[in-house]
Amino acid sequence: MKVTVLGSAAAEGIPALFCNCDNCKKAAARGGKDIRTRAQVLVNEDLLIDWPADTYMHKLLNNLDLSKVETLLVTHSHSDHFRPLDFGIRGAVYAHAMSNETLNVYCNAAVKRAYDVSGDIEKIAPAIGDKIVFHTAEPLKLFNAGKYEICAFRAQHMASEQALYYYIRERDTGKALLQVFDTGKVYPETYAFMEKNNLKADVVLLDCTMLKHEIDDNSTHMNLKACIGVTQNLKEKKLLGEGARVFVTHFSHNGNMLHEEIESYLAPYGIGVAYDSMKVEV
């Protein structure tokens, strides 16, 4: 399994779109790993997690054939995770010689509504829309999609809809990714379901939007301390595969930490720091 972190920032990106704070200025000056686009993850070449506005830039920077993507997992309908207007150009006169015509989208009901509303703004041709197939991802239920076995888990992120995050396991190799961003905590039910079904992860991506900022039990994102706690829980419950690698991602510019500062903080815990275009193979 090859996991590519295409984007590693929260909604505003780093440097943030309209911001002139010191952290954004430092990131812009340093460049490299301190430049972060909106969160998106690619598994091999055929499965994507989320579809932010930066998807086109991710295609260019990583030389991707996005028509190879057969499965799209969407965490929730916030605009930094789902831009449905792009799907109106997935085919017909807008895309030729595509590697795969059909895209299967797994998501909650709010994401499907956002897609439907986008069709009212810019009508999607039937030849395109008929090849975009939506499925409801129900938490704590394993399902097959392409060559993967997948489970959605409940995220603590928003009152208006049930946001999700995902566990993805290759059926032929048994290698797995646990993607945990846009949640303020990992519910006990997640650990219990993973233990019951022997769902071990070889790569883990954890929401660290808040970085050093304090959070409480009602927070909608995690911080460094919470990520360390989740990592310890996964280890204690034996939910990590041999040689598993854990990374933090989904950073806000308000965290006021540059890449190397986050690395220094987490080095004693054996947790890595994701960056745009980072590739991990297990």
mmCIF file of C-alpha atoms in Angstrom:
data_model
loop_
_atom_site.group_PDB
_atom_site.id
_atom_site.type_symbol
_atom_site.label_atom_id
_atom_site.label_comp_id
_atom_site.label_asym_id
_atom_site.label_seq_id
_atom_site.Cartn_x
_atom_site.Cartn_y
_atom_site.Cartn_z
ATOM 1 C CA MET A 1 0.000 0.000 0.000
ATOM 2 C CA LYS A 2 1.249 3.443 -0.946
ATOM 3 C CA VAL A 3 -0.210 6.427 0.919
ATOM 4 C CA THR A 4 0.345 9.950 -0.413
ATOM 5 C CA VAL A 5 -0.595 12.943 1.719
ATOM 6 C CA LEU A 6 -1.522 15.362 -1.055
ATOM 7 C CA GLY A 7 -2.492 18.175 1.314
ATOM 8 C CA SER A 8 -1.772 18.638 5.023
ATOM 9 C CA ALA A 9 -3.509 21.871 6.049
ATOM 10 C CA ALA A 10 -6.850 22.844 7.516
ATOM 11 C CA ALA A 11 -9.420 24.958 5.668
ATOM 12 C CA GLU A 12 -7.374 28.132 5.202
ATOM 13 C CA GLY A 13 -4.129 26.528 3.996
ATOM 14 C CA ILE A 14 -0.662 27.666 5.080
ATOM 15 C CA PRO A 15 0.066 30.452 4.303
ATOM 16 C CA ALA A 16 -3.632 31.151 4.783
ATOM 17 C CA LEU A 17 -5.507 32.530 1.802
ATOM 18 C CA PHE A 18 -6.048 36.065 3.130
ATOM 19 C CA CYS A 19 -3.643 36.153 6.092
ATOM 20 C CA ASN A 20 -0.559 38.196 6.976
ATOM 21 C CA CYS A 21 0.179 36.761 10.423
ATOM 22 C CA ASP A 22 3.778 36.093 11.435
ATOM 23 C CA ASN A 23 3.373 32.338 11.068
ATOM 24 C CA CYS A 24 2.062 32.645 7.514
ATOM 25 C CA LYS A 25 4.868 35.050 6.611
ATOM 26 C CA LYS A 26 7.480 32.655 8.019
ATOM 27 C CA ALA A 27 5.963 29.708 6.162
ATOM 28 C CA ALA A 28 5.933 31.641 2.891
ATOM 29 C CA ALA A 29 9.566 32.660 3.353
ATOM 30 C CA ARG A 30 10.734 29.156 4.224
ATOM 31 C CA GLY A 31 8.701 27.318 1.578
ATOM 32 C CA GLY A 32 9.173 23.558 1.270
ATOM 33 C CA LYS A 33 7.367 21.538 3.925
ATOM 34 C CA ASP A 34 5.925 24.679 5.507
ATOM 35 C CA ILE A 35 3.694 25.324 2.478
ATOM 36 C CA ARG A 36 0.493 23.350 3.082
ATOM 37 C CA THR A 37 -2.611 22.902 0.920
ATOM 38 C CA ARG A 38 -6.021 21.615 1.983
ATOM 39 C CA ALA A 39 -6.223 18.058 3.317
ATOM 40 C CA GLN A 40 -6.445 15.163 0.870
ATOM 41 C CA VAL A 41 -5.011 11.630 0.874
ATOM 42 C CA LEU A 42 -4.394 9.229 -2.015
ATOM 43 C CA VAL A 43 -4.153 5.466 -1.476
ATOM 44 C CA ASN A 44 -2.237 3.779 -4.277
ATOM 45 C CA GLU A 45 -3.688 5.345 -7.444
ATOM 46 C CA ASP A 46 -7.323 4.350 -7.133
ATOM 47 C CA LEU A 47 -8.704 5.622 -3.805
ATOM 48 C CA LEU A 48 -8.973 9.203 -2.568
ATOM 49 C CA ILE A 49 -10.018 10.638 0.759
ATOM 50 C CA ASP A 50 -11.773 13.988 0.262
ATOM 51 C CA TRP A 51 -11.917 16.361 -2.691
ATOM 52 C CA PRO A 52 -10.866 19.916 -1.680
ATOM 53 C CA ALA A 53 -10.502 22.945 -3.930
ATOM 54 C CA ASP A 54 -6.763 22.200 -4.141
ATOM 55 C CA THR A 55 -7.292 18.879 -5.946
ATOM 56 C CA TYR A 56 -6.260 20.316 -9.310
ATOM 57 C CA MET A 57 -3.015 21.633 -7.814
ATOM 58 C CA HIS A 58 -2.419 18.229 -6.236
ATOM 59 C CA LYS A 59 -2.809 16.649 -9.669
ATOM 60 C CA LEU A 60 -0.191 18.975 -11.142
ATOM 61 C CA LEU A 61 2.321 18.698 -8.314
ATOM 62 C CA ASN A 62 2.130 14.907 -8.136
ATOM 63 C CA ASN A 63 1.600 14.088 -11.835
ATOM 64 C CA LEU A 64 -1.643 12.242 -11.075
ATOM 65 C CA ASP A 65 -4.134 10.562 -13.368
ATOM 66 C CA LEU A 66 -7.252 11.287 -11.323
ATOM 67 C CA SER A 67 -9.382 9.261 -13.708
ATOM 68 C CA LYS A 68 -7.746 6.179 -12.167
ATOM 69 C CA VAL A 69 -9.579 6.906 -8.918
ATOM 70 C CA GLU A 70 -12.422 4.408 -8.549
ATOM 71 C CA THR A 71 -13.299 5.138 -4.919
ATOM 72 C CA LEU A 72 -13.735 8.500 -3.213
ATOM 73 C CA LEU A 73 -14.308 8.620 0.543
ATOM 74 C CA VAL A 74 -15.641 11.968 1.756
ATOM 75 C CA THR A 75 -15.405 12.860 5.428
ATOM 76 C CA HIS A 76 -18.000 15.665 5.494
ATOM 77 C CA SER A 77 -19.487 18.503 3.453
ATOM 78 C CA HIS A 78 -17.269 21.399 4.605
ATOM 79 C CA SER A 79 -15.912 23.134 1.516
ATOM 80 C CA ASP A 80 -12.262 22.379 2.304
ATOM 81 C CA HIS A 81 -13.093 18.675 2.077
ATOM 82 C CA PHE A 82 -15.646 18.534 -0.716
ATOM 83 C CA ARG A 83 -15.895 20.721 -3.823
ATOM 84 C CA PRO A 84 -18.634 19.065 -5.903
ATOM 85 C CA LEU A 85 -18.541 21.631 -8.726
ATOM 86 C CA ASP A 86 -15.428 19.892 -10.085
ATOM 87 C CA PHE A 87 -17.392 16.776 -10.972
ATOM 88 C CA GLY A 88 -19.222 18.558 -13.772
ATOM 89 C CA ILE A 89 -16.085 18.228 -15.910
ATOM 90 C CA ARG A 90 -15.420 14.552 -15.175
ATOM 91 C CA GLY A 91 -16.087 13.254 -18.690
ATOM 92 C CA ALA A 92 -17.886 14.223 -21.922
ATOM 93 C CA VAL A 93 -15.981 16.940 -23.839
ATOM 94 C CA TYR A 94 -14.033 17.900 -20.688
ATOM 95 C CA ALA A 95 -12.078 14.658 -20.210
ATOM 96 C CA HIS A 96 -10.949 12.183 -22.879
ATOM 97 C CA ALA A 97 -9.266 8.754 -22.733
ATOM 98 C CA MET A 98 -10.111 8.358 -19.057
ATOM 99 C CA SER A 99 -8.604 5.360 -17.285
ATOM 100 C CA ASN A 100 -11.838 4.632 -15.430
ATOM 101 C CA GLU A 101 -15.290 5.955 -16.263
ATOM 102 C CA THR A 102 -17.125 5.276 -13.011
ATOM 103 C CA LEU A 103 -16.427 6.983 -9.679
ATOM 104 C CA ASN A 104 -17.963 5.498 -6.531
ATOM 105 C CA VAL A 105 -18.418 8.064 -3.753
ATOM 106 C CA TYR A 106 -18.927 6.951 -0.136
ATOM 107 C CA CYS A 107 -20.175 9.638 2.227
ATOM 108 C CA ASN A 108 -22.938 10.869 4.518
ATOM 109 C CA ALA A 109 -26.277 12.324 3.377
ATOM 110 C CA ALA A 110 -25.096 15.940 3.703
ATOM 111 C CA VAL A 111 -22.296 15.377 1.186
ATOM 112 C CA LYS A 112 -24.796 13.962 -1.310
ATOM 113 C CA ARG A 113 -27.029 17.009 -0.769
ATOM 114 C CA ALA A 114 -24.071 19.304 -1.450
ATOM 115 C CA TYR A 115 -23.464 17.456 -4.713
ATOM 116 C CA ASP A 116 -27.117 17.774 -5.704
ATOM 117 C CA VAL A 117 -27.134 21.514 -4.945
ATOM 118 C CA SER A 118 -23.998 22.003 -7.032
ATOM 119 C CA GLY A 119 -25.913 20.518 -9.961
ATOM 120 C CA ASP A 120 -28.463 23.284 -9.591
ATOM 121 C CA ILE A 121 -25.668 25.848 -9.892
ATOM 122 C CA GLU A 122 -23.874 24.181 -12.799
ATOM 123 C CA LYS A 123 -25.873 21.417 -14.435
ATOM 124 C CA ILE A 124 -24.004 18.115 -14.735
ATOM 125 C CA ALA A 125 -24.496 16.396 -18.068
ATOM 126 C CA PRO A 126 -26.195 12.984 -17.750
ATOM 127 C CA ALA A 127 -23.240 11.336 -19.523
ATOM 128 C CA ILE A 128 -21.078 12.522 -16.598
ATOM 129 C CA GLY A 129 -23.529 12.298 -13.704
ATOM 130 C CA ASP A 130 -24.563 8.755 -14.533
ATOM 131 C CA LYS A 131 -20.964 7.643 -13.929
ATOM 132 C CA ILE A 132 -20.761 9.198 -10.448
ATOM 133 C CA VAL A 133 -22.400 6.755 -8.072
ATOM 134 C CA PHE A 134 -23.102 7.693 -4.449
ATOM 135 C CA HIS A 135 -23.221 5.235 -1.548
ATOM 136 C CA THR A 136 -24.065 5.908 2.099
ATOM 137 C CA ALA A 137 -21.158 5.128 4.433
ATOM 138 C CA GLU A 138 -22.646 3.909 7.711
ATOM 139 C CA PRO A 139 -20.410 4.068 10.802
ATOM 140 C CA LEU A 140 -19.181 0.795 12.291
ATOM 141 C CA LYS A 141 -20.076 -1.264 9.218
ATOM 142 C CA LEU A 142 -17.412 -2.892 7.071
ATOM 143 C CA PHE A 143 -17.913 -2.700 3.316
ATOM 144 C CA ASN A 144 -15.939 -3.549 0.183
ATOM 145 C CA ALA A 145 -15.005 -0.973 -2.441
ATOM 146 C CA GLY A 146 -12.678 -1.938 -5.253
ATOM 147 C CA LYS A 147 -9.776 -3.882 -3.767
ATOM 148 C CA TYR A 148 -10.334 -2.490 -0.270
ATOM 149 C CA GLU A 149 -12.231 -3.319 2.882
ATOM 150 C CA ILE A 150 -13.365 -0.080 4.505
ATOM 151 C CA CYS A 151 -15.043 1.108 7.680
ATOM 152 C CA ALA A 152 -16.362 4.574 8.509
ATOM 153 C CA PHE A 153 -16.196 5.887 12.084
ATOM 154 C CA ARG A 154 -18.089 8.732 13.756
ATOM 155 C CA ALA A 155 -16.149 11.978 14.084
ATOM 156 C CA GLN A 156 -16.829 14.689 16.660
ATOM 157 C CA HIS A 157 -16.777 17.664 14.341
ATOM 158 C CA MET A 158 -20.109 19.370 13.635
ATOM 159 C CA ALA A 159 -23.704 19.457 14.863
ATOM 160 C CA SER A 160 -25.325 19.788 11.434
ATOM 161 C CA GLU A 161 -24.198 16.399 10.114
ATOM 162 C CA GLN A 162 -22.363 13.257 11.168
ATOM 163 C CA ALA A 163 -18.816 13.717 9.918
ATOM 164 C CA LEU A 164 -16.777 10.572 9.320
ATOM 165 C CA TYR A 165 -13.238 9.278 9.132
ATOM 166 C CA TYR A 166 -12.074 6.014 7.612
ATOM 167 C CA TYR A 167 -10.144 2.779 7.983
ATOM 168 C CA ILE A 168 -8.971 1.338 4.632
ATOM 169 C CA ARG A 169 -7.406 -2.116 4.282
ATOM 170 C CA GLU A 170 -6.078 -3.740 1.118
ATOM 171 C CA ARG A 171 -7.663 -7.162 0.932
ATOM 172 C CA ASP A 172 -4.752 -8.827 -0.853
ATOM 173 C CA THR A 173 -1.935 -7.546 1.388
ATOM 174 C CA GLY A 174 -3.764 -6.821 4.640
ATOM 175 C CA LYS A 175 -2.006 -3.443 4.870
ATOM 176 C CA ALA A 176 -4.185 -0.653 6.236
ATOM 177 C CA LEU A 177 -4.520 3.095 6.699
ATOM 178 C CA LEU A 178 -6.412 4.740 9.554
ATOM 179 C CA GLN A 179 -7.269 8.333 8.592
ATOM 180 C CA VAL A 180 -8.424 10.380 11.578
ATOM 181 C CA PHE A 181 -8.885 14.039 10.791
ATOM 182 C CA ASP A 182 -11.630 16.575 11.452
ATOM 183 C CA THR A 183 -12.571 15.125 14.804
ATOM 184 C CA GLY A 184 -12.095 16.352 18.347
ATOM 185 C CA LYS A 185 -11.659 12.867 19.743
ATOM 186 C CA VAL A 186 -11.642 9.175 18.948
ATOM 187 C CA TYR A 187 -14.757 7.663 20.501
ATOM 188 C CA PRO A 188 -14.414 4.456 22.573
ATOM 189 C CA GLU A 189 -16.661 2.700 20.044
ATOM 190 C CA THR A 190 -13.933 3.112 17.415
ATOM 191 C CA TYR A 191 -11.322 1.304 19.477
ATOM 192 C CA ALA A 192 -13.863 -1.381 20.476
ATOM 193 C CA PHE A 193 -14.893 -2.041 16.866
ATOM 194 C CA MET A 194 -11.280 -2.203 15.721
ATOM 195 C CA GLU A 195 -10.428 -4.653 18.499
ATOM 196 C CA LYS A 196 -13.452 -6.834 17.820
ATOM 197 C CA ASN A 197 -12.730 -7.034 14.088
ATOM 198 C CA ASN A 198 -8.920 -7.143 14.336
ATOM 199 C CA LEU A 199 -8.531 -3.907 12.359
ATOM 200 C CA LYS A 200 -4.867 -3.047 12.740
ATOM 201 C CA ALA A 201 -3.348 -0.014 11.042
ATOM 202 C CA ASP A 202 0.041 0.242 9.346
ATOM 203 C CA VAL A 203 -0.228 3.976 8.622
ATOM 204 C CA VAL A 204 -2.141 6.409 10.853
ATOM 205 C CA LEU A 205 -2.903 10.048 10.014
ATOM 206 C CA LEU A 206 -4.143 12.083 12.982
ATOM 207 C CA ASP A 207 -5.857 15.471 13.091
ATOM 208 C CA CYS A 208 -3.572 17.996 14.780
ATOM 209 C CA THR A 209 -5.296 21.213 13.771
ATOM 210 C CA MET A 210 -4.905 22.848 17.175
ATOM 211 C CA LEU A 211 -1.234 21.958 17.741
ATOM 212 C CA LYS A 212 -0.239 23.453 21.163
ATOM 213 C CA HIS A 213 -3.585 25.142 21.803
ATOM 214 C CA GLU A 214 -5.642 23.663 24.618
ATOM 215 C CA ILE A 215 -8.833 21.788 23.750
ATOM 216 C CA ASP A 216 -11.703 20.424 25.825
ATOM 217 C CA ASP A 217 -14.058 17.477 25.603
ATOM 218 C CA ASN A 218 -16.296 19.341 23.138
ATOM 219 C CA SER A 219 -13.554 20.348 20.707
ATOM 220 C CA THR A 220 -14.015 19.647 17.018
ATOM 221 C CA HIS A 221 -10.305 19.142 16.310
ATOM 222 C CA MET A 222 -7.395 17.531 18.159
ATOM 223 C CA ASN A 223 -4.098 18.966 19.373
ATOM 224 C CA LEU A 224 -0.616 17.548 19.968
ATOM 225 C CA LYS A 225 -1.483 16.117 23.383
ATOM 226 C CA ALA A 226 -4.583 14.426 22.018
ATOM 227 C CA CYS A 227 -2.615 12.893 19.129
ATOM 228 C CA ILE A 228 -0.060 11.499 21.574
ATOM 229 C CA GLY A 229 -2.910 10.039 23.608
ATOM 230 C CA VAL A 230 -4.550 8.396 20.580
ATOM 231 C CA THR A 231 -1.202 6.919 19.545
ATOM 232 C CA GLN A 232 -0.680 5.477 23.027
ATOM 233 C CA ASN A 233 -4.198 4.005 22.998
ATOM 234 C CA LEU A 234 -3.622 2.347 19.623
ATOM 235 C CA LYS A 235 -0.385 0.836 20.913
ATOM 236 C CA GLU A 236 -1.877 -0.373 24.207
ATOM 237 C CA LYS A 237 -4.841 -1.942 22.434
ATOM 238 C CA LYS A 238 -2.470 -3.604 19.919
ATOM 239 C CA LEU A 239 -4.182 -1.892 16.980
ATOM 240 C CA LEU A 240 -0.952 -1.016 15.165
ATOM 241 C CA GLY A 241 0.707 -3.397 12.758
ATOM 242 C CA GLU A 242 4.368 -4.310 13.085
ATOM 243 C CA GLY A 243 6.456 -1.290 12.111
ATOM 244 C CA ALA A 244 3.382 0.944 11.882
ATOM 245 C CA ARG A 245 3.952 4.647 11.276
ATOM 246 C CA VAL A 246 1.894 7.412 12.866
ATOM 247 C CA PHE A 247 1.784 10.983 11.540
ATOM 248 C CA VAL A 248 0.002 14.186 12.509
ATOM 249 C CA THR A 249 -1.590 16.326 9.790
ATOM 250 C CA HIS A 250 -4.383 18.844 9.025
ATOM 251 C CA PHE A 251 -2.652 21.877 10.564
ATOM 252 C CA SER A 252 -4.038 25.388 11.044
ATOM 253 C CA HIS A 253 -1.868 28.484 10.645
ATOM 254 C CA ASN A 254 -3.259 29.530 14.041
ATOM 255 C CA GLY A 255 -1.149 26.764 15.580
ATOM 256 C CA ASN A 256 1.884 29.038 15.124
ATOM 257 C CA MET A 257 4.332 26.180 14.627
ATOM 258 C CA LEU A 258 6.549 25.491 11.653
ATOM 259 C CA HIS A 259 7.260 21.981 10.399
ATOM 260 C CA GLU A 260 10.559 21.513 12.210
ATOM 261 C CA GLU A 261 9.062 22.774 15.477
ATOM 262 C CA ILE A 262 6.306 20.159 15.299
ATOM 263 C CA GLU A 263 8.905 17.498 14.505
ATOM 264 C CA SER A 264 10.983 18.452 17.563
ATOM 265 C CA TYR A 265 7.946 18.334 19.836
ATOM 266 C CA LEU A 266 6.870 14.872 18.670
ATOM 267 C CA ALA A 267 10.276 13.227 18.221
ATOM 268 C CA PRO A 268 10.283 11.705 21.757
ATOM 269 C CA TYR A 269 6.976 9.980 20.991
ATOM 270 C CA GLY A 270 7.987 8.446 17.668
ATOM 271 C CA ILE A 271 5.275 10.348 15.803
ATOM 272 C CA GLY A 272 6.010 11.833 12.390
ATOM 273 C CA VAL A 273 4.798 15.067 10.825
ATOM 274 C CA ALA A 274 3.050 14.880 7.478
ATOM 275 C CA TYR A 275 3.689 17.379 4.691
ATOM 276 C CA ASP A 276 2.333 17.952 1.213
ATOM 277 C CA SER A 277 3.243 15.206 -1.283
ATOM 278 C CA MET A 278 4.646 12.965 1.472
ATOM 279 C CA LYS A 279 4.670 9.321 0.391
ATOM 280 C CA VAL A 280 4.603 6.349 2.741
ATOM 281 C CA GLU A 281 4.794 2.766 1.481
ATOM 282 C CA VAL A 282 4.026 -0.272 3.647
#
